Tab-separated table of C-alpha atoms in Angstrom:
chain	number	residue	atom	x	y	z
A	20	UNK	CA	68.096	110.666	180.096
A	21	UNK	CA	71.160	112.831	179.589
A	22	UNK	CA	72.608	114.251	176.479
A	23	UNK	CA	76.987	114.702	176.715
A	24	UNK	CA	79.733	114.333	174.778
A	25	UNK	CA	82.846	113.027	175.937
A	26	UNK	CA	85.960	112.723	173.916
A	27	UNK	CA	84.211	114.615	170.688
A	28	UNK	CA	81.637	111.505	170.849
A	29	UNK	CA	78.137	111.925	171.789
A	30	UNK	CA	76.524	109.859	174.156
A	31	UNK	CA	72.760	109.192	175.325
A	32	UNK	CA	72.687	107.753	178.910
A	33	UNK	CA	69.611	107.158	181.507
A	34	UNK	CA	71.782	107.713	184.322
A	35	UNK	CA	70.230	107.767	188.190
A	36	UNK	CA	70.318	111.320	189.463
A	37	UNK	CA	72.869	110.338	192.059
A	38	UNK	CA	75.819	109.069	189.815
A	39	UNK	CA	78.484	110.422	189.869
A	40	UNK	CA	80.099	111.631	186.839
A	41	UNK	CA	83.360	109.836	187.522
A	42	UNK	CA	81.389	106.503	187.716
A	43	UNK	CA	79.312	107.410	184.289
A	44	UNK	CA	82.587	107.651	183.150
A	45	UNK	CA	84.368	104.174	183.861
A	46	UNK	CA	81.218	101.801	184.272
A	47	UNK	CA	78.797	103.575	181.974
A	48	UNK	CA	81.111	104.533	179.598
A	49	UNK	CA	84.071	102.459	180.080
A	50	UNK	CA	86.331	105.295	180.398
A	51	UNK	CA	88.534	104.124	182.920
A	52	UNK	CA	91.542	106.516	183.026
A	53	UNK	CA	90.085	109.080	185.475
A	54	UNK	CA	90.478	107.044	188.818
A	55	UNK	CA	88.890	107.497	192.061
A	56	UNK	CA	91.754	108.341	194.690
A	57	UNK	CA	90.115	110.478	198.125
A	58	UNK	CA	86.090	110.102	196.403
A	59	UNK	CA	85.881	113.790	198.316
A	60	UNK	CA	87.426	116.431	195.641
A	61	UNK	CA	90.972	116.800	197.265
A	62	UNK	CA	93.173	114.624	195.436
A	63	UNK	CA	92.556	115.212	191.850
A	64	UNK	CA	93.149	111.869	190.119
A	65	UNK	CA	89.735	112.015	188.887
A	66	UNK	CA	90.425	115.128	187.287
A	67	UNK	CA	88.543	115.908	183.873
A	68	UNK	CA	87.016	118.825	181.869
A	69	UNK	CA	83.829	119.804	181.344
A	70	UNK	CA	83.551	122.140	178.721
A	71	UNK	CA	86.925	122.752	178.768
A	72	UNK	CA	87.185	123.584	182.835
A	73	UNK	CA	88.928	120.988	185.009
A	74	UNK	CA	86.891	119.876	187.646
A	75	UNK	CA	86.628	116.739	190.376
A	76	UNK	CA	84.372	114.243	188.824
A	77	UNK	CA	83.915	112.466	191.966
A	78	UNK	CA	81.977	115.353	193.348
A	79	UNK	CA	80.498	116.339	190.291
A	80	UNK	CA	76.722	114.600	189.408
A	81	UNK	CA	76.864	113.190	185.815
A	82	UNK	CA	73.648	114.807	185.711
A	83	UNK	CA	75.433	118.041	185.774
A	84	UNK	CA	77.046	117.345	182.269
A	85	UNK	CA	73.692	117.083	180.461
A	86	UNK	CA	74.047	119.071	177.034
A	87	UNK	CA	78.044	119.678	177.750
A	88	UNK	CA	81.522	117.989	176.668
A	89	UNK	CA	83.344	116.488	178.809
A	90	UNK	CA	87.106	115.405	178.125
A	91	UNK	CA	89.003	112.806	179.973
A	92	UNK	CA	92.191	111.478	180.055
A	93	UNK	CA	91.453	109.537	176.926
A	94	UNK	CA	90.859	112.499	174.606
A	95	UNK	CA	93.715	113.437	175.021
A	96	UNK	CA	95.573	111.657	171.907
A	97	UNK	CA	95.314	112.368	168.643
A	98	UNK	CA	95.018	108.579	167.572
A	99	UNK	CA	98.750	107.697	167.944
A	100	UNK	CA	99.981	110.741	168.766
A	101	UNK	CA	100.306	111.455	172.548
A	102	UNK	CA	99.044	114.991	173.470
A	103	UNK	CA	102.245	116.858	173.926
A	104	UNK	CA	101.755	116.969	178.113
A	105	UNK	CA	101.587	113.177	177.825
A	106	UNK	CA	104.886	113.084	176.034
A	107	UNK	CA	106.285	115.510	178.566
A	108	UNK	CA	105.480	113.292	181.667
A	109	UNK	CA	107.159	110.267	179.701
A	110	UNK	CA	110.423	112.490	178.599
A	111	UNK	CA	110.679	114.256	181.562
A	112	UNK	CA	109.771	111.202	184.489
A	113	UNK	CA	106.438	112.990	185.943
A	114	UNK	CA	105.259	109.499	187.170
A	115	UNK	CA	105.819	106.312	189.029
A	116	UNK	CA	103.277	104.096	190.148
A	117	UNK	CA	100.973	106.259	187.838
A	118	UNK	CA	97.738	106.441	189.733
A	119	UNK	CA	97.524	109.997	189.774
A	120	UNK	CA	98.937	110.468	186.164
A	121	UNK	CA	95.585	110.920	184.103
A	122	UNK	CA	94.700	113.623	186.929
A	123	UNK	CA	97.680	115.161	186.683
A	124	UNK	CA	98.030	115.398	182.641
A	125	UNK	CA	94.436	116.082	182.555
A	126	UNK	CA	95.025	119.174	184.602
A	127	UNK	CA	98.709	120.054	183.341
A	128	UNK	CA	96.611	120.338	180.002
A	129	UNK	CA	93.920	122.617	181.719
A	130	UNK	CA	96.555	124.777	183.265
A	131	UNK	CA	98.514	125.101	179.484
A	132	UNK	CA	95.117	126.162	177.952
A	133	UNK	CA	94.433	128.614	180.443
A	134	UNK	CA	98.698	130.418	180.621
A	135	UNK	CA	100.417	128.520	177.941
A	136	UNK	CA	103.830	129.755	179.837
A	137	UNK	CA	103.275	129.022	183.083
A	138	UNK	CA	106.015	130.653	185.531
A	139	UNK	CA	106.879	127.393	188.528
A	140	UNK	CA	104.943	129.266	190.949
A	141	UNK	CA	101.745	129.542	188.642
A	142	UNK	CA	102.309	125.677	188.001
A	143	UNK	CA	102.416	124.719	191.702
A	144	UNK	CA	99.085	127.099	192.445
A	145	UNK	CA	97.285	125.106	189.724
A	146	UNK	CA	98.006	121.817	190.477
A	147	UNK	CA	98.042	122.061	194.125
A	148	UNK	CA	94.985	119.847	194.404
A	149	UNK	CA	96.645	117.101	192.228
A	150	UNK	CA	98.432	114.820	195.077
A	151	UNK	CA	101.153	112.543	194.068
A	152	UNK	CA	102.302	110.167	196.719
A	153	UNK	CA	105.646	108.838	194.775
A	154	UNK	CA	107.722	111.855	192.622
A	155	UNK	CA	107.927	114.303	195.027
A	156	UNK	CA	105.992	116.879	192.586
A	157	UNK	CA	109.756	117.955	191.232
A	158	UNK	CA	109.344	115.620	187.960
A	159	UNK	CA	105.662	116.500	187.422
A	160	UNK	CA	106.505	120.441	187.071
A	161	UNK	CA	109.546	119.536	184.993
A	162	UNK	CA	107.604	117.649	183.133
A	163	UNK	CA	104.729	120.811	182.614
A	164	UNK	CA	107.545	122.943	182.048
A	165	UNK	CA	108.917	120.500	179.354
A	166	UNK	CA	105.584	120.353	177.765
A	167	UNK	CA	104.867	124.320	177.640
A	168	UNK	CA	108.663	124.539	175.793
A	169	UNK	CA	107.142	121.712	173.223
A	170	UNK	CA	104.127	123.825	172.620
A	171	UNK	CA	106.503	127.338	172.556
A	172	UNK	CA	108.365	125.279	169.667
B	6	UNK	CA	66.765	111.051	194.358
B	7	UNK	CA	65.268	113.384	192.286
B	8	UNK	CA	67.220	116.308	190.255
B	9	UNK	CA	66.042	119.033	189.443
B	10	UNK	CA	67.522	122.290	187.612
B	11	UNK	CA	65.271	125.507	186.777
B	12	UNK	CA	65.549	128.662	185.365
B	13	UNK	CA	63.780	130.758	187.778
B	14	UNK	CA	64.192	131.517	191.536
B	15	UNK	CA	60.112	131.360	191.255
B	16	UNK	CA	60.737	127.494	189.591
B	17	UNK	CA	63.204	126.493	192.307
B	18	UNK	CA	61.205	128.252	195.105
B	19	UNK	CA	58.313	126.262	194.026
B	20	UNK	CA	60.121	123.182	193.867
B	21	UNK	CA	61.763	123.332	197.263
B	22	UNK	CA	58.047	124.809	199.077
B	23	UNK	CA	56.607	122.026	197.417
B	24	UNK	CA	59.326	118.917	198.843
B	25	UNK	CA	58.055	116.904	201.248
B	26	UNK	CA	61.661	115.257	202.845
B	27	UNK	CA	64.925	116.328	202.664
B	28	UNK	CA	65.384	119.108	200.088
B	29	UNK	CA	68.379	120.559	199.246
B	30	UNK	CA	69.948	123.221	197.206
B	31	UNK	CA	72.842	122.190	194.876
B	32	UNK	CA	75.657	125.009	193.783
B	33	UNK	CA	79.010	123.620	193.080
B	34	UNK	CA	77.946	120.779	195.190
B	35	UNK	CA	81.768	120.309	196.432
B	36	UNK	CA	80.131	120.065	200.176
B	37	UNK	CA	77.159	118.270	199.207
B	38	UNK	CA	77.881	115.320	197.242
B	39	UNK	CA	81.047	114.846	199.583
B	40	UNK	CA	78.269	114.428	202.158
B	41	UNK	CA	75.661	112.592	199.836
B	42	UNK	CA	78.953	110.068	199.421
B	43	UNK	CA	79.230	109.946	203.053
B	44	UNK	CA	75.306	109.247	203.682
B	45	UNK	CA	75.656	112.216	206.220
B	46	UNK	CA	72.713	113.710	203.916
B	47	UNK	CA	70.617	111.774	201.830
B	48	UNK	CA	68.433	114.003	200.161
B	49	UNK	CA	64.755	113.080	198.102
B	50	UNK	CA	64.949	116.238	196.064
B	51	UNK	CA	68.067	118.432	194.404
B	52	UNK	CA	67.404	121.676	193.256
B	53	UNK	CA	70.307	122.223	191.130
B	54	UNK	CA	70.229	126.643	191.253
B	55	UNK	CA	73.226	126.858	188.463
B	56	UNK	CA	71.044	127.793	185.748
B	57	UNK	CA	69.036	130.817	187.390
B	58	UNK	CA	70.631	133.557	185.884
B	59	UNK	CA	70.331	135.500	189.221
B	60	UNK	CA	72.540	133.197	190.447
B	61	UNK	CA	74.954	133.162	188.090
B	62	UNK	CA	76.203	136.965	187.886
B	63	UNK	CA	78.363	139.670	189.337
B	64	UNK	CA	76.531	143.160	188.468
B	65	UNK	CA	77.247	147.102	189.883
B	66	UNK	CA	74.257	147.992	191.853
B	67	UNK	CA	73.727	151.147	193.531
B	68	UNK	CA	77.494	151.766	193.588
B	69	UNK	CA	77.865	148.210	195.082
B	70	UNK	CA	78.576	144.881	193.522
B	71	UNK	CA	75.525	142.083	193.509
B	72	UNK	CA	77.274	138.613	193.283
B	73	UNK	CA	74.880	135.585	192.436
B	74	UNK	CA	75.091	133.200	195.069
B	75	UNK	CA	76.577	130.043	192.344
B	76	UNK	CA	79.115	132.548	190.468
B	77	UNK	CA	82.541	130.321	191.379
B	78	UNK	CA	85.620	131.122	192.968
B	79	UNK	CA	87.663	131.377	189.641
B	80	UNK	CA	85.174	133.473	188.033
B	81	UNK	CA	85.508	135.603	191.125
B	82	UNK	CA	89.555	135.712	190.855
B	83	UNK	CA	88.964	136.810	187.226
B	84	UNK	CA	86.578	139.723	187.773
B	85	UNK	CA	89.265	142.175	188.382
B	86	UNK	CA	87.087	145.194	188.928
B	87	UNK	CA	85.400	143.294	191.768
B	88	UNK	CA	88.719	142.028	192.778
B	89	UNK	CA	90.268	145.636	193.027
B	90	UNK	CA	87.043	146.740	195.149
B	91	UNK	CA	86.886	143.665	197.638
B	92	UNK	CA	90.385	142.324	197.805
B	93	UNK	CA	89.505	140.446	201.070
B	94	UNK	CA	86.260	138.885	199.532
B	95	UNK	CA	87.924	137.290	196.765
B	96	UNK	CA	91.052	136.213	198.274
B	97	UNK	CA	89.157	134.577	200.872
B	98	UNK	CA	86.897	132.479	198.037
B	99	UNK	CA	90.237	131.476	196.713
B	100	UNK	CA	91.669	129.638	199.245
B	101	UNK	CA	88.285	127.157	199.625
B	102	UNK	CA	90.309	123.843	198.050
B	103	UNK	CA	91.610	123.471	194.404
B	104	UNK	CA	91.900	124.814	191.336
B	105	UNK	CA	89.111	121.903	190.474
B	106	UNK	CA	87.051	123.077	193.384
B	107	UNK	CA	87.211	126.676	192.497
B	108	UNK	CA	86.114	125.983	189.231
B	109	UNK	CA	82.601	124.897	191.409
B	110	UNK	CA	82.820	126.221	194.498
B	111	UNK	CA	80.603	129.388	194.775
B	112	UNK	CA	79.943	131.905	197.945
B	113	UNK	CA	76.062	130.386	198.345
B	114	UNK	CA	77.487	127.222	199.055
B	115	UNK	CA	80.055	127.982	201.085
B	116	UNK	CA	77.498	129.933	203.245
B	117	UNK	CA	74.893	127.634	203.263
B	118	UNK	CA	76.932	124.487	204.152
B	119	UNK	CA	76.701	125.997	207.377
B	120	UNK	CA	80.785	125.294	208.858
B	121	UNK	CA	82.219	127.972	211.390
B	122	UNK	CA	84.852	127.208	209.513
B	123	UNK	CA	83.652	128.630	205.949
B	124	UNK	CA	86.412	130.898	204.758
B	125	UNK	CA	84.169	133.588	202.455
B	126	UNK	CA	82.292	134.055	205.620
B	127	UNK	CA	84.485	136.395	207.699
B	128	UNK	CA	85.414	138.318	204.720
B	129	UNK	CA	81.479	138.602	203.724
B	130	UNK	CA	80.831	139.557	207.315
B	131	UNK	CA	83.443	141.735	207.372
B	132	UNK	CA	82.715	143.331	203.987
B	133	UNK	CA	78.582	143.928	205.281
B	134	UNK	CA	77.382	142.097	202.600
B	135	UNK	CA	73.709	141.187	202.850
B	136	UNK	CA	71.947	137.863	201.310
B	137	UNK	CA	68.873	138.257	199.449
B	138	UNK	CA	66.918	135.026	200.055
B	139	UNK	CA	63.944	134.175	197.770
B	140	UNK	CA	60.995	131.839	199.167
B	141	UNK	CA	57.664	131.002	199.314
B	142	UNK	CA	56.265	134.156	200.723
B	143	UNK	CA	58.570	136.728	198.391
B	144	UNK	CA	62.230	137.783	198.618
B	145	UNK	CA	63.490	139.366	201.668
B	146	UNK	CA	67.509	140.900	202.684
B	147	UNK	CA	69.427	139.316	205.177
B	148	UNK	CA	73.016	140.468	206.903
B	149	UNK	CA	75.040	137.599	206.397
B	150	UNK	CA	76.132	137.511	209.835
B	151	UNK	CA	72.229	136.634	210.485
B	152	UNK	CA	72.096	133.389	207.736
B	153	UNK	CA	73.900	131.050	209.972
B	154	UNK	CA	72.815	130.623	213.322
B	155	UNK	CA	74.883	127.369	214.233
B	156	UNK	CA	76.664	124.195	212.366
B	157	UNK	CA	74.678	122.915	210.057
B	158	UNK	CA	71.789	125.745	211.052
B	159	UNK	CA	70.802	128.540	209.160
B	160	UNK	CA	68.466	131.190	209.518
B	161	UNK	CA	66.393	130.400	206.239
B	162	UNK	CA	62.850	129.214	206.383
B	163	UNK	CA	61.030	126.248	204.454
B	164	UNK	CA	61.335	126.520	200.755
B	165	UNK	CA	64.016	129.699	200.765
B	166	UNK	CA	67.218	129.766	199.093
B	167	UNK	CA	69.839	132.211	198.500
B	168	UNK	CA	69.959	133.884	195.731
B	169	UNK	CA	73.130	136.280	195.537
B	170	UNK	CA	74.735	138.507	198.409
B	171	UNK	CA	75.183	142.449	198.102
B	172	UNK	CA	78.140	144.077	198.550
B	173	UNK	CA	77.695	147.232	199.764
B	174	UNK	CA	79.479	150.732	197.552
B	175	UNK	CA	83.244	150.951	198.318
B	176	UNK	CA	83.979	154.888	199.932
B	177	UNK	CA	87.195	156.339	199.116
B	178	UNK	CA	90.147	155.266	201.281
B	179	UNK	CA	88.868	151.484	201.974
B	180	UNK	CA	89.715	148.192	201.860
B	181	UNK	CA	89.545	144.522	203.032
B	182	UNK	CA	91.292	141.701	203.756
B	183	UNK	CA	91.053	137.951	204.807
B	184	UNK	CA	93.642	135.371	206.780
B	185	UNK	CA	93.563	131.961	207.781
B	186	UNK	CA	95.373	129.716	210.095
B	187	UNK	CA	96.238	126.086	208.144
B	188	UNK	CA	98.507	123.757	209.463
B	189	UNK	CA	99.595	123.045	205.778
B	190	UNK	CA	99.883	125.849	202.707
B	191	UNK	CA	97.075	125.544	201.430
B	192	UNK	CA	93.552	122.938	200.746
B	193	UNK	CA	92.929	122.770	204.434
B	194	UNK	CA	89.820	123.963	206.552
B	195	UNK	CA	90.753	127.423	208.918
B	196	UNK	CA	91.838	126.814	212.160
B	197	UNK	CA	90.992	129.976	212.671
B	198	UNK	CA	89.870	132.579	209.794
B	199	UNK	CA	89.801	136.377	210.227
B	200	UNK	CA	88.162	138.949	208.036
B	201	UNK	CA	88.802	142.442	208.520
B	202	UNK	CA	87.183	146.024	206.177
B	203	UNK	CA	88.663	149.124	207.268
B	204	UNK	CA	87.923	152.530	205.878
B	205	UNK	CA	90.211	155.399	206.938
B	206	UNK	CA	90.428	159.669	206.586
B	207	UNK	CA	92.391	161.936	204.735
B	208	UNK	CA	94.595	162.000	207.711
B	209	UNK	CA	94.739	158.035	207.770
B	210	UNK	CA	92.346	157.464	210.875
B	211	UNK	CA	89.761	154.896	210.546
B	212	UNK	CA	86.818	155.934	210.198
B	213	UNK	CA	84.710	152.362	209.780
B	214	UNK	CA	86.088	148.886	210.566
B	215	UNK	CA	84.096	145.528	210.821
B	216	UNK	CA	85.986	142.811	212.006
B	217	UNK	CA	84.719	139.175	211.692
B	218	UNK	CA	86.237	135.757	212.726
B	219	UNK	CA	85.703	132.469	211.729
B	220	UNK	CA	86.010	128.688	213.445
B	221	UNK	CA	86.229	130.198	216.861
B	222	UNK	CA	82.350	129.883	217.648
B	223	UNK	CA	79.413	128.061	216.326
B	224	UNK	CA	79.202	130.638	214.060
B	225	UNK	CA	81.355	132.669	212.499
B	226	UNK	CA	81.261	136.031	214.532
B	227	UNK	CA	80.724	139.444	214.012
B	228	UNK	CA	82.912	141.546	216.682
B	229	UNK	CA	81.531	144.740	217.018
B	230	UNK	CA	84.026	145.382	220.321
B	231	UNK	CA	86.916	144.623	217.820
B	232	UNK	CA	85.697	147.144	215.477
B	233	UNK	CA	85.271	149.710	218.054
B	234	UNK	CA	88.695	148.930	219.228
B	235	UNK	CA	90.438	150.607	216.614
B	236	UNK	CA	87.980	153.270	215.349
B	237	UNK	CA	89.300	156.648	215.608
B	238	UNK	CA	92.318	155.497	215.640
B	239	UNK	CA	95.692	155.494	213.391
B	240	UNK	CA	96.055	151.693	214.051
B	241	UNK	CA	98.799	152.307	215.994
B	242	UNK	CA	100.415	149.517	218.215
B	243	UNK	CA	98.272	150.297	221.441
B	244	UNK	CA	94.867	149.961	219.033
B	245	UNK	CA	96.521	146.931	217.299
B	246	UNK	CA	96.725	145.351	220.929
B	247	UNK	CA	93.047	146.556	221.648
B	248	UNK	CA	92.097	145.033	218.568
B	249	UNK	CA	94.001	141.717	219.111
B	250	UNK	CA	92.260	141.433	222.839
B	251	UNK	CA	88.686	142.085	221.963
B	252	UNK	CA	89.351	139.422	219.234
B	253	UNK	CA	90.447	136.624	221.491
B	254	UNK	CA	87.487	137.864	224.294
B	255	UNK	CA	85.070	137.079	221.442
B	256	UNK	CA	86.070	133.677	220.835
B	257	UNK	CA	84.396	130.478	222.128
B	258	UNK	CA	86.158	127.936	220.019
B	259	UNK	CA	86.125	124.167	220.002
B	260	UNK	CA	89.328	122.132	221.260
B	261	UNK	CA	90.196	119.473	218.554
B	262	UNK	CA	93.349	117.470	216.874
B	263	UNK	CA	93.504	121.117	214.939
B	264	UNK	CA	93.788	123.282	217.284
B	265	UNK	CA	93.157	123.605	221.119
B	266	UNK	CA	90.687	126.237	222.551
B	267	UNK	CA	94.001	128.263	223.704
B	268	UNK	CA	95.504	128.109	220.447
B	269	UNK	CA	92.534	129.565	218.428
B	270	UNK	CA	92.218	132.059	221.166
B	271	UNK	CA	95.404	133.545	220.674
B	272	UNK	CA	95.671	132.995	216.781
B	273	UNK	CA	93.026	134.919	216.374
B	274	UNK	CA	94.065	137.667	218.215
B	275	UNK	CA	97.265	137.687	215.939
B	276	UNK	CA	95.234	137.037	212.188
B	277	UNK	CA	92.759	140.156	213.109
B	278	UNK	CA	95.861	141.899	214.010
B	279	UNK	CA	97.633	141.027	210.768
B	280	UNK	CA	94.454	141.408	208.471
B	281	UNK	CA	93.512	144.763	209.784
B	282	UNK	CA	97.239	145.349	209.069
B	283	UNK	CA	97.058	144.369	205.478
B	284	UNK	CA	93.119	146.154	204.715
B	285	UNK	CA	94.839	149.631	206.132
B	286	UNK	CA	97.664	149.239	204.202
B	287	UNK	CA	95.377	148.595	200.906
B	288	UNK	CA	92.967	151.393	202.258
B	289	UNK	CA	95.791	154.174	202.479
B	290	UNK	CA	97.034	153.342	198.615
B	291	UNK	CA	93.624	153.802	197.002
């Protein structure tokens, strides 16, 4: 039995030791935003925090987040409000066929938590394990740099 | 499956003594739930070591820095006094994968996984840090050039873990470094890594070197002839190329879609070169 909270809501889950906490996530939970691209911790779609650190929930045990918060894709919205890095990537064009999107928001957020002025380079070094087979990466750090100006205003 | 996660290297040495079956130790995990995914390992018992506090801290000791063997690569890259004392250490625990991965990827796992190919290993090596292991019959020091004897094979007996790794005091006038060959920038496994300390005199002759390479050999090497190559000596071009040759006589590297045996020969003449370059150049500032 494990003891997280995801989202600000607490959950109570007998879980088998050897889920993963990506699969907690969408078929315990429901939560399917964070999706499961490489399943090996290089391509970052199923990027989330846990306690406020992004990690790979692919590789991560959901065993791990016993007694810790965990925030997906999905807390990200403040009811109809979209978080302002999911704005960004809608203004600016940081997606196409979206599969890596709740990855890449999830850790654009991260990286504007940790240097809420990120300079391009320090963008690029952050999200370097956050593949994206369609933009070309040039929308997505628009997109983070459009969202750190929303957050400066 | 079972999980388990205690609080004291006694609880964990207990746990792992008492496993009958695969046993094995959980840090980050980002090399062993890619292999529990993989069915490469399918372990009976997890001993999850993240909430030892041994393993968990970077302390002074002695003059010298103790780092637990689950403290992660960001939490490395943000101590900056241990960053300003082992340069090559932490850059080299920065470059395993992503910003994700760093946030679980610690220098006990990376060890323990057992690759040639582990980049904190040559800069470890390099830096003489020693393991202290904790097991059934007490805890005990080991060089980390001794933990890993092969792929996949370490040195540790039944029911030991790590527990953190020693860096040894800084003198004056010293400093390290760490390169890698990728064939991309960056989230790639070394072609070849090298890990160079160098400490130097007044005068700017070195006075100490270790020199260690990585993903040449079944394990990554210790090259004492390297070393010797350039002690005593101002690094000048002629030591550079000493240094450079008893780097590539040491290797006995693997020929794969990567890199051929020639290749990783001759790169890692060229990365010793260059990191011995860049740990003199730190060592003559300080």
């Amino acid at each position: 039995m494990i003891r997280l909270t995801v989202n600000g809501q607490a959950h109570e889950l007998d879980v088998p030791s050897y889920r993963t906490l990506l699969d907690c996530l969408r078929y315990d939970l429901g939560l399917t935003g964070s999706k499961e691209g490489c399943g090996v911790g290089v391509c970052g779609a199923c990027t989330v925090l846990l306690d406020g650190k992004m990690i790979s929930s692919c590789i991560a045990l959901a065993v791990f987040a016993d007694g810790r918060e965990v925030t997906t894709v999905e807390g990200l919205a403040e009811d109809e409000r979209l978080h302002p890095v999911q704005q960004a990537f809608m203004d600016a064009g940081g997606f196409q066929c979206g599969i890596c999107t709740p990855g890449q928001v999830v850790a654009a957020k991260a990286l504007l938590d940790a240097i809420p002025h990120p300079s391009e380079a320090e963008i690029k070094e952050w999200m370097l394990g956050n593949l994206c087979r369609c933009t070309g990466y040039y929308k997505i750090v628009e997109s983070i740099q459009a969202a750190a100006g929303q957050a400066r205003a | 499956m079972r999980y388990e996660a205690p609080e004291s290297v006694q609880g964990a040495v207990a746990l792992l003594a008492a496993a009958n079956g695969d046993a094995r130790v959980l840090a980050g995990g980002t090399d062993l739930l890619v292999q529990m995914r993989a069915d490469v390992v399918e372990p009976e018992l997890i001993v999850d070591i993240k909430r030892i506090r041994e393993t968990r801290a970077v302390t002074q000791e002695n003059g010298g820095w103790r780092i637990g063997a689950a403290v992660t690569g960001a939490e490395l890259k943000e101590h900056a006094p241990l960053k300003q004392a082992w340069p090559g250490v932490v850059e080299a625990a920065n470059l395993i994968g992503s910003t994700q991965v760093q946030g679980r990827a610690t220098l006990g796992g990376n060890l323990c996984n057992g690759s040639p190919a582990a980049d904190s290993v040559p800069a470890l090596i390099a830096a003489g840090a020693v393991a202290k292991l904790a097991g059934p019959h007490g805890q005990r020091d080991l060089p980390v050039e001794d933990v890993m004897l092969g792929p996949r094979t370490l040195a540790l007996r039944p029911g030991e873990f790590v527990v953190s790794f020693l860096l040894p005091p800084r003198p004056p006038r010293s400093a390290d470094a760490y390169l890698r060959f990728i064939p991309r920038t960056e989230m790639d496994i070394a072609v070849v890594g090298a890990g160079v300390s160098i400490a130097v005199d007044g005068a700017g002759t070195i006075t100490a070197a270790r020199v260690s390479l990585g993903a040449v050999a079944p394990r990554v090497l210790l090259v004492a002839e390297a070393a010797q190559a350039i002690i005593g000596s101002r690094l000048d071009d002629a030591a550079q190329e000493r240094l450079a040759a008893a780097a590539r006589a040491a290797c006995r590297p693997i020929d794969d879609k990567r890199g051929t045996t020639e290749f990783r020969v001759d790169v890692a003449g060229v990365l010793a070169r260059r990191a011995a370059l860049i740990a003199m150049d730190r060592a003559r500032t300080r």
